[in-house]
Every structure is written in structure tokens, then in C-alpha cells.
């Protein structure tokens, strides 16, 4: 099954995606990870997106749409893929619908990890303190910007999927294993 994990930065999308990779053999497709790999490899694309990402702004729709369109065709996505951090705008959601139709693929569910924004800053600071490589955008200023960007540009995709009767909501503030049980119940 192909799914979208939706939620603001720090909601736990990456953690849950990794658990689904282990338990179901689905493939996590994180546009953020793909872009960070481009930066690390100092590609032309990496150089182009670095300052936007560091500041917590979105990169252009075309870039991520192209990446995902190519990526979902790869053999490791055969058992299903988990979109983590994509789509992030209504334009990306519309482009995803079109590419899935062309490729004869379907979305099984859009799962929203609902969280209390006040608790997110603490979570991201914890992530930064525990991780060996600290993300350039895991700091208070960039996080505030990323949350604002989420509310302005990404939250509108919630009604988009509600309208299609595809949206499922889970409590992202619950413990990691409880969130994963809720997701399992949705996926069946
Ligand atoms: P993430 O790891 O998902 O938090 O993404 C980190 C950063 O990568 C974001 O703040 C954006 O700058 C960029 N990014 C990741 N995914 C997208 C996307 N779907 N659309 C636009 N920018 C993205």
C-alpha cells in the first residue's frame, strides 16, 4: 500500500515511516532526506536548495515533484511507499494525483499525525541534542519558520484529502508505540 504521513516538523513522521519499513517492507520516501543527500554530495541541486532549507523555507514544487515521480518507480517501492514530507503544498498534492494516475498507482491512506505545536519545539530540541549530526534547520528560529510554513502552505492539503475522504487522523502526541498501533489499525 502507498501512503502519505502528514504532520508538522517534529510530529514523528520519520520515526513512524522507519517502523513501517521494518514491519511491512514499505519504503520511506523523505524528500527532506533526498534534498539533504544532494547537499551532502554538493550537487548543483544541493547548492541551489541549501540556503532555502537552512532558513526553513520550502524548495520549489517542481524539484520535489520530479524527485518523487522518479523515485516511486524504483523496484524498492514495489511493496508500497510512505511519503514523508511530501506533498507539502496543494500544488504538490495535485501533481501527485496526476502522476499516480499516469503510473497506474493508488494511494491507500493519508495519515495525519496530529500534534500540539507547543510541544514540538521541545521535541525538536531533544532530537538535535541526541543526534550525532545536527540538522542545520533544527534550531528554534528555523523551526518557528518551518511551523509557520507548515500552517500556511501545507495545512491546506488537509481539507484537500478530507474532501477525497482519504484522511485518517492519529494522535501524534501519544507514545511512539501507541502511534504505531493506531497506524497499523488503519493499514489493516
Ligand atoms: P523535512 O526533512 O521533511 O523536515 O524537510 C526539510 C526541508 O526540506 C524543508 O524545510 C524544506 O526546505 C525542504 N523540503 C522537504 N520536502 C519538501 C517538499 N515536499 N516541498 C518543498 N520543500 C521541501
mmCIF file of N, CA and C in Angstrom, residues 36-135:
data_model
loop_
_atom_site.group_PDB
_atom_site.id
_atom_site.type_symbol
_atom_site.label_atom_id
_atom_site.label_comp_id
_atom_site.label_asym_id
_atom_site.label_seq_id
_atom_site.Cartn_x
_atom_site.Cartn_y
_atom_site.Cartn_z
ATOM 1 N N UNK A 36 18.740 16.628 1.543
ATOM 2 C CA UNK A 36 19.960 16.696 2.373
ATOM 3 C C UNK A 36 21.091 15.876 1.738
ATOM 4 N N UNK A 37 20.727 14.760 1.078
ATOM 5 C CA UNK A 37 21.755 13.956 0.390
ATOM 6 C C UNK A 37 22.357 14.751 -0.768
ATOM 7 N N UNK A 38 21.530 15.522 -1.457
ATOM 8 C CA UNK A 38 22.037 16.361 -2.561
ATOM 9 C C UNK A 38 23.001 17.421 -2.013
ATOM 10 N N UNK A 39 22.652 17.973 -0.852
ATOM 11 C CA UNK A 39 23.531 18.992 -0.246
ATOM 12 C C UNK A 39 24.859 18.353 0.159
ATOM 13 N N UNK A 40 24.757 17.170 0.798
ATOM 14 C CA UNK A 40 25.975 16.493 1.265
ATOM 15 C C UNK A 40 26.888 16.161 0.082
ATOM 16 N N UNK A 41 26.288 15.794 -1.048
ATOM 17 C CA UNK A 41 27.081 15.421 -2.228
ATOM 18 C C UNK A 41 27.499 16.655 -3.030
ATOM 19 N N UNK A 42 27.081 17.807 -2.555
ATOM 20 C CA UNK A 42 27.416 19.091 -3.203
ATOM 21 C C UNK A 42 27.062 19.112 -4.679
ATOM 22 N N UNK A 43 25.912 18.567 -4.992
ATOM 23 C CA UNK A 43 25.447 18.614 -6.383
ATOM 24 C C UNK A 43 24.933 20.023 -6.686
ATOM 25 N N UNK A 44 24.673 20.258 -7.958
ATOM 26 C CA UNK A 44 24.149 21.564 -8.375
ATOM 27 C C UNK A 44 22.820 21.825 -7.664
ATOM 28 N N UNK A 45 21.990 20.775 -7.627
ATOM 29 C CA UNK A 45 20.699 20.908 -6.949
ATOM 30 C C UNK A 45 20.894 21.208 -5.463
ATOM 31 N N UNK A 46 21.840 20.479 -4.844
ATOM 32 C CA UNK A 46 22.119 20.694 -3.426
ATOM 33 C C UNK A 46 22.504 22.141 -3.135
ATOM 34 N N UNK A 47 23.375 22.671 -3.979
ATOM 35 C CA UNK A 47 23.819 24.058 -3.775
ATOM 36 C C UNK A 47 22.652 25.030 -3.921
ATOM 37 N N UNK A 48 21.748 24.678 -4.844
ATOM 38 C CA UNK A 48 20.610 25.560 -5.115
ATOM 39 C C UNK A 48 19.628 25.610 -3.935
ATOM 40 N N UNK A 49 19.432 24.458 -3.259
ATOM 41 C CA UNK A 49 18.388 24.404 -2.228
ATOM 42 C C UNK A 49 18.894 24.687 -0.809
ATOM 43 N N UNK A 50 20.212 24.681 -0.634
ATOM 44 C CA UNK A 50 20.756 24.722 0.730
ATOM 45 C C UNK A 50 20.261 25.923 1.550
ATOM 46 N N UNK A 51 20.352 27.119 0.981
ATOM 47 C CA UNK A 51 20.008 28.292 1.792
ATOM 48 C C UNK A 51 18.517 28.305 2.125
ATOM 49 N N UNK A 52 17.689 27.849 1.183
ATOM 50 C CA UNK A 52 16.242 27.785 1.451
ATOM 51 C C UNK A 52 15.959 26.820 2.603
ATOM 52 N N UNK A 53 16.595 25.650 2.524
ATOM 53 C CA UNK A 53 16.360 24.644 3.567
ATOM 54 C C UNK A 53 16.867 25.106 4.925
ATOM 55 N N UNK A 54 18.060 25.686 4.947
ATOM 56 C CA UNK A 54 18.618 26.156 6.213
ATOM 57 C C UNK A 54 17.696 27.179 6.864
ATOM 58 N N UNK A 55 17.026 27.976 6.031
ATOM 59 C CA UNK A 55 16.149 29.024 6.565
ATOM 60 C C UNK A 55 14.766 28.485 6.925
ATOM 61 N N UNK A 56 14.492 27.232 6.566
ATOM 62 C CA UNK A 56 13.177 26.656 6.883
ATOM 63 C C UNK A 56 12.113 26.944 5.840
ATOM 64 N N UNK A 57 12.532 27.456 4.669
ATOM 65 C CA UNK A 57 11.566 27.709 3.589
ATOM 66 C C UNK A 57 11.423 26.460 2.723
ATOM 67 N N UNK A 58 10.360 26.397 1.950
ATOM 68 C CA UNK A 58 10.182 25.262 1.041
ATOM 69 C C UNK A 58 11.014 25.475 -0.220
ATOM 70 N N UNK A 59 11.460 24.383 -0.805
ATOM 71 C CA UNK A 59 12.078 24.457 -2.127
ATOM 72 C C UNK A 59 10.943 24.400 -3.151
ATOM 73 N N UNK A 60 11.253 24.634 -4.404
ATOM 74 C CA UNK A 60 10.160 24.773 -5.376
ATOM 75 C C UNK A 60 9.451 23.435 -5.616
ATOM 76 N N UNK A 61 8.161 23.540 -5.903
ATOM 77 C CA UNK A 61 7.338 22.352 -6.150
ATOM 78 C C UNK A 61 7.956 21.464 -7.230
ATOM 79 N N UNK A 62 8.422 22.080 -8.322
ATOM 80 C CA UNK A 62 8.940 21.305 -9.468
ATOM 81 C C UNK A 62 10.043 20.340 -9.045
ATOM 82 N N UNK A 63 10.928 20.816 -8.176
ATOM 83 C CA UNK A 63 12.079 19.992 -7.762
ATOM 84 C C UNK A 63 11.605 18.722 -7.058
ATOM 85 N N UNK A 64 10.724 18.879 -6.077
ATOM 86 C CA UNK A 64 10.326 17.697 -5.293
ATOM 87 C C UNK A 64 9.367 16.793 -6.080
ATOM 88 N N UNK A 65 8.559 17.393 -6.930
ATOM 89 C CA UNK A 65 7.638 16.588 -7.750
ATOM 90 C C UNK A 65 8.445 15.670 -8.672
ATOM 91 N N UNK A 66 9.463 16.239 -9.278
ATOM 92 C CA UNK A 66 10.337 15.467 -10.173
ATOM 93 C C UNK A 66 11.037 14.326 -9.415
ATOM 94 N N UNK A 67 11.534 14.654 -8.205
ATOM 95 C CA UNK A 67 12.220 13.632 -7.403
ATOM 96 C C UNK A 67 11.289 12.469 -7.079
ATOM 97 N N UNK A 68 10.094 12.791 -6.618
ATOM 98 C CA UNK A 68 9.160 11.744 -6.200
ATOM 99 C C UNK A 68 8.673 10.939 -7.405
ATOM 100 N N UNK A 69 8.430 11.632 -8.492
ATOM 101 C CA UNK A 69 7.940 10.951 -9.691
ATOM 102 C C UNK A 69 8.931 9.874 -10.134
ATOM 103 N N UNK A 70 10.202 10.196 -10.067
ATOM 104 C CA UNK A 70 11.253 9.247 -10.445
ATOM 105 C C UNK A 70 11.355 8.133 -9.394
ATOM 106 N N UNK A 71 11.287 8.537 -8.131
ATOM 107 C CA UNK A 71 11.581 7.607 -7.036
ATOM 108 C C UNK A 71 10.531 6.497 -6.880
ATOM 109 N N UNK A 72 9.252 6.837 -7.086
ATOM 110 C CA UNK A 72 8.205 5.828 -6.826
ATOM 111 C C UNK A 72 8.190 4.714 -7.868
ATOM 112 N N UNK A 73 8.951 4.894 -8.942
ATOM 113 C CA UNK A 73 9.029 3.856 -9.979
ATOM 114 C C UNK A 73 10.085 2.809 -9.660
ATOM 115 N N UNK A 74 10.927 3.074 -8.670
ATOM 116 C CA UNK A 74 12.052 2.175 -8.405
ATOM 117 C C UNK A 74 11.543 0.870 -7.768
ATOM 118 N N UNK A 75 12.278 -0.232 -8.031
ATOM 119 C CA UNK A 75 11.831 -1.548 -7.560
ATOM 120 C C UNK A 75 11.633 -1.637 -6.046
ATOM 121 N N UNK A 76 12.399 -0.854 -5.271
ATOM 122 C CA UNK A 76 12.261 -0.956 -3.815
ATOM 123 C C UNK A 76 10.935 -0.372 -3.311
ATOM 124 N N UNK A 77 10.146 0.198 -4.196
ATOM 125 C CA UNK A 77 8.835 0.725 -3.799
ATOM 126 C C UNK A 77 7.705 -0.258 -4.119
ATOM 127 N N UNK A 78 8.089 -1.446 -4.599
ATOM 128 C CA UNK A 78 7.083 -2.408 -5.057
ATOM 129 C C UNK A 78 6.099 -2.806 -3.953
ATOM 130 N N UNK A 79 6.575 -2.895 -2.701
ATOM 131 C CA UNK A 79 5.677 -3.292 -1.602
ATOM 132 C C UNK A 79 4.938 -2.099 -1.029
ATOM 133 N N UNK A 80 5.102 -0.970 -1.648
ATOM 134 C CA UNK A 80 4.424 0.235 -1.186
ATOM 135 C C UNK A 80 5.417 1.272 -0.708
ATOM 136 N N UNK A 81 5.018 2.522 -0.791
ATOM 137 C CA UNK A 81 5.897 3.595 -0.319
ATOM 138 C C UNK A 81 5.171 4.477 0.683
ATOM 139 N N UNK A 82 5.992 5.113 1.504
ATOM 140 C CA UNK A 82 5.485 6.016 2.541
ATOM 141 C C UNK A 82 6.009 7.399 2.215
ATOM 142 N N UNK A 83 5.156 8.289 1.839
ATOM 143 C CA UNK A 83 5.610 9.647 1.541
ATOM 144 C C UNK A 83 5.722 10.415 2.855
ATOM 145 N N UNK A 84 6.936 10.886 3.133
ATOM 146 C CA UNK A 84 7.248 11.554 4.395
ATOM 147 C C UNK A 84 7.794 12.940 4.039
ATOM 148 N N UNK A 85 6.968 13.952 4.227
ATOM 149 C CA UNK A 85 7.414 15.312 3.878
ATOM 150 C C UNK A 85 7.007 15.730 2.474
ATOM 151 N N UNK A 86 6.216 14.931 1.830
ATOM 152 C CA UNK A 86 5.666 15.226 0.506
ATOM 153 C C UNK A 86 4.271 14.608 0.441
ATOM 154 N N UNK A 87 3.251 15.256 -0.093
ATOM 155 C CA UNK A 87 3.241 16.629 -0.595
ATOM 156 C C UNK A 87 3.200 17.654 0.543
ATOM 157 N N UNK A 88 3.676 18.855 0.249
ATOM 158 C CA UNK A 88 3.731 19.923 1.244
ATOM 159 C C UNK A 88 2.977 21.157 0.789
ATOM 160 N N UNK A 89 2.420 21.099 -0.413
ATOM 161 C CA UNK A 89 1.578 22.193 -0.913
ATOM 162 C C UNK A 89 0.424 21.538 -1.680
ATOM 163 N N UNK A 90 -0.645 22.307 -1.875
ATOM 164 C CA UNK A 90 -1.764 21.758 -2.651
ATOM 165 C C UNK A 90 -1.301 21.447 -4.077
ATOM 166 N N UNK A 91 -0.423 22.287 -4.631
ATOM 167 C CA UNK A 91 0.085 22.024 -5.991
ATOM 168 C C UNK A 91 0.820 20.682 -6.044
ATOM 169 N N UNK A 92 1.581 20.368 -4.992
ATOM 170 C CA UNK A 92 2.265 19.059 -4.951
ATOM 171 C C UNK A 92 1.260 17.922 -4.838
ATOM 172 N N UNK A 93 0.210 18.129 -4.041
ATOM 173 C CA UNK A 93 -0.820 17.086 -3.879
ATOM 174 C C UNK A 93 -1.514 16.826 -5.219
ATOM 175 N N UNK A 94 -1.795 17.889 -5.948
ATOM 176 C CA UNK A 94 -2.447 17.733 -7.258
ATOM 177 C C UNK A 94 -1.520 17.030 -8.246
ATOM 178 N N UNK A 95 -0.233 17.412 -8.204
ATOM 179 C CA UNK A 95 0.736 16.772 -9.103
ATOM 180 C C UNK A 95 0.881 15.292 -8.755
ATOM 181 N N UNK A 96 0.825 14.976 -7.449
ATOM 182 C CA UNK A 96 0.917 13.580 -7.029
ATOM 183 C C UNK A 96 -0.255 12.780 -7.591
ATOM 184 N N UNK A 97 -1.460 13.331 -7.476
ATOM 185 C CA UNK A 97 -2.633 12.639 -8.028
ATOM 186 C C UNK A 97 -2.445 12.340 -9.506
ATOM 187 N N UNK A 98 -1.955 13.324 -10.226
ATOM 188 C CA UNK A 98 -1.769 13.145 -11.687
ATOM 189 C C UNK A 98 -0.720 12.077 -11.971
ATOM 190 N N UNK A 99 0.419 12.147 -11.245
ATOM 191 C CA UNK A 99 1.481 11.175 -11.560
ATOM 192 C C UNK A 99 1.049 9.755 -11.189
ATOM 193 N N UNK A 100 0.287 9.617 -10.110
ATOM 194 C CA UNK A 100 -0.167 8.281 -9.718
ATOM 195 C C UNK A 100 -1.113 7.724 -10.781
ATOM 196 N N UNK A 101 -1.988 8.579 -11.297
ATOM 197 C CA UNK A 101 -2.926 8.137 -12.332
ATOM 198 C C UNK A 101 -2.157 7.671 -13.569
ATOM 199 N N UNK A 102 -1.153 8.453 -13.976
ATOM 200 C CA UNK A 102 -0.369 8.109 -15.171
ATOM 201 C C UNK A 102 0.375 6.784 -14.953
ATOM 202 N N UNK A 103 0.880 6.582 -13.732
ATOM 203 C CA UNK A 103 1.685 5.393 -13.448
ATOM 204 C C UNK A 103 0.816 4.224 -12.984
ATOM 205 N N UNK A 104 -0.489 4.439 -12.991
ATOM 206 C CA UNK A 104 -1.413 3.385 -12.574
ATOM 207 C C UNK A 104 -1.162 2.915 -11.141
ATOM 208 N N UNK A 105 -0.906 3.874 -10.261
ATOM 209 C CA UNK A 105 -0.709 3.567 -8.847
ATOM 210 C C UNK A 105 -1.788 4.278 -8.042
ATOM 211 N N UNK A 106 -1.972 3.794 -6.793
ATOM 212 C CA UNK A 106 -3.015 4.388 -5.948
ATOM 213 C C UNK A 106 -2.475 4.722 -4.563
ATOM 214 N N UNK A 107 -3.133 5.681 -3.931
ATOM 215 C CA UNK A 107 -2.849 5.993 -2.534
ATOM 216 C C UNK A 107 -3.849 5.229 -1.682
ATOM 217 N N UNK A 108 -3.342 4.521 -0.645
ATOM 218 C CA UNK A 108 -4.249 3.774 0.225
ATOM 219 C C UNK A 108 -4.789 4.626 1.360
ATOM 220 N N UNK A 109 -3.959 5.524 1.884
ATOM 221 C CA UNK A 109 -4.398 6.353 3.013
ATOM 222 C C UNK A 109 -3.504 7.575 3.166
ATOM 223 N N UNK A 110 -4.085 8.605 3.728
ATOM 224 C CA UNK A 110 -3.328 9.801 4.111
ATOM 225 C C UNK A 110 -3.488 9.902 5.626
ATOM 226 N N UNK A 111 -2.383 9.708 6.337
ATOM 227 C CA UNK A 111 -2.461 9.639 7.794
ATOM 228 C C UNK A 111 -1.866 10.899 8.408
ATOM 229 N N UNK A 112 -2.716 11.616 9.113
ATOM 230 C CA UNK A 112 -2.273 12.862 9.748
ATOM 231 C C UNK A 112 -1.842 12.592 11.181
ATOM 232 N N UNK A 113 -0.603 12.948 11.517
ATOM 233 C CA UNK A 113 -0.148 12.857 12.908
ATOM 234 C C UNK A 113 -0.473 14.201 13.562
ATOM 235 N N UNK A 114 -1.536 14.201 14.340
ATOM 236 C CA UNK A 114 -1.983 15.459 14.951
ATOM 237 C C UNK A 114 -1.180 15.716 16.217
ATOM 238 N N UNK A 115 -0.598 16.899 16.326
ATOM 239 C CA UNK A 115 0.258 17.210 17.468
ATOM 240 C C UNK A 115 -0.039 18.592 18.040
ATOM 241 N N UNK A 116 0.406 18.764 19.258
ATOM 242 C CA UNK A 116 0.297 20.048 19.930
ATOM 243 C C UNK A 116 1.550 20.843 19.572
ATOM 244 N N UNK A 117 1.363 21.951 18.868
ATOM 245 C CA UNK A 117 2.531 22.686 18.370
ATOM 246 C C UNK A 117 3.445 23.181 19.476
ATOM 247 N N UNK A 118 2.861 23.469 20.648
ATOM 248 C CA UNK A 118 3.668 23.945 21.764
ATOM 249 C C UNK A 118 4.724 22.926 22.165
ATOM 250 N N UNK A 119 4.394 21.638 22.002
ATOM 251 C CA UNK A 119 5.324 20.593 22.433
ATOM 252 C C UNK A 119 6.388 20.297 21.371
ATOM 253 N N UNK A 120 6.186 20.834 20.169
ATOM 254 C CA UNK A 120 7.098 20.472 19.083
ATOM 255 C C UNK A 120 8.502 21.031 19.263
ATOM 256 N N UNK A 121 8.567 22.252 19.754
ATOM 257 C CA UNK A 121 9.875 22.887 19.902
ATOM 258 C C UNK A 121 10.752 22.040 20.827
ATOM 259 N N UNK A 122 10.146 21.596 21.951
ATOM 260 C CA UNK A 122 10.888 20.758 22.893
ATOM 261 C C UNK A 122 11.336 19.462 22.211
ATOM 262 N N UNK A 123 10.464 18.894 21.386
ATOM 263 C CA UNK A 123 10.795 17.644 20.713
ATOM 264 C C UNK A 123 11.964 17.819 19.748
ATOM 265 N N UNK A 124 11.917 18.911 19.004
ATOM 266 C CA UNK A 124 12.975 19.144 18.014
ATOM 267 C C UNK A 124 14.293 19.440 18.708
ATOM 268 N N UNK A 125 14.212 20.159 19.834
ATOM 269 C CA UNK A 125 15.452 20.439 20.564
ATOM 270 C C UNK A 125 16.042 19.142 21.091
ATOM 271 N N UNK A 126 15.165 18.226 21.519
ATOM 272 C CA UNK A 126 15.624 16.927 22.012
ATOM 273 C C UNK A 126 16.293 16.169 20.857
ATOM 274 N N UNK A 127 15.651 16.186 19.677
ATOM 275 C CA UNK A 127 16.212 15.495 18.521
ATOM 276 C C UNK A 127 17.612 16.046 18.212
ATOM 277 N N UNK A 128 17.726 17.373 18.265
ATOM 278 C CA UNK A 128 19.019 17.991 17.949
ATOM 279 C C UNK A 128 20.072 17.584 18.983
ATOM 280 N N UNK A 129 19.650 17.485 20.263
ATOM 281 C CA UNK A 129 20.641 17.175 21.301
ATOM 282 C C UNK A 129 21.061 15.706 21.260
ATOM 283 N N UNK A 130 20.204 14.828 20.737
ATOM 284 C CA UNK A 130 20.514 13.396 20.750
ATOM 285 C C UNK A 130 21.181 12.909 19.470
ATOM 286 N N UNK A 131 21.058 13.717 18.403
ATOM 287 C CA UNK A 131 21.531 13.181 17.142
ATOM 288 C C UNK A 131 22.992 13.558 16.903
ATOM 289 N N UNK A 132 23.733 12.631 16.280
ATOM 290 C CA UNK A 132 25.162 12.848 16.056
ATOM 291 C C UNK A 132 25.373 13.999 15.066
ATOM 292 N N UNK A 133 24.549 14.012 14.028
ATOM 293 C CA UNK A 133 24.661 15.078 13.035
ATOM 294 C C UNK A 133 23.446 15.978 13.205
ATOM 295 N N UNK A 134 23.684 17.198 13.641
ATOM 296 C CA UNK A 134 22.561 18.101 13.882
ATOM 297 C C UNK A 134 22.150 18.756 12.567
ATOM 298 N N UNK A 135 20.874 18.679 12.268
ATOM 299 C CA UNK A 135 20.374 19.300 11.052
ATOM 300 C C UNK A 135 20.481 20.815 11.160
#
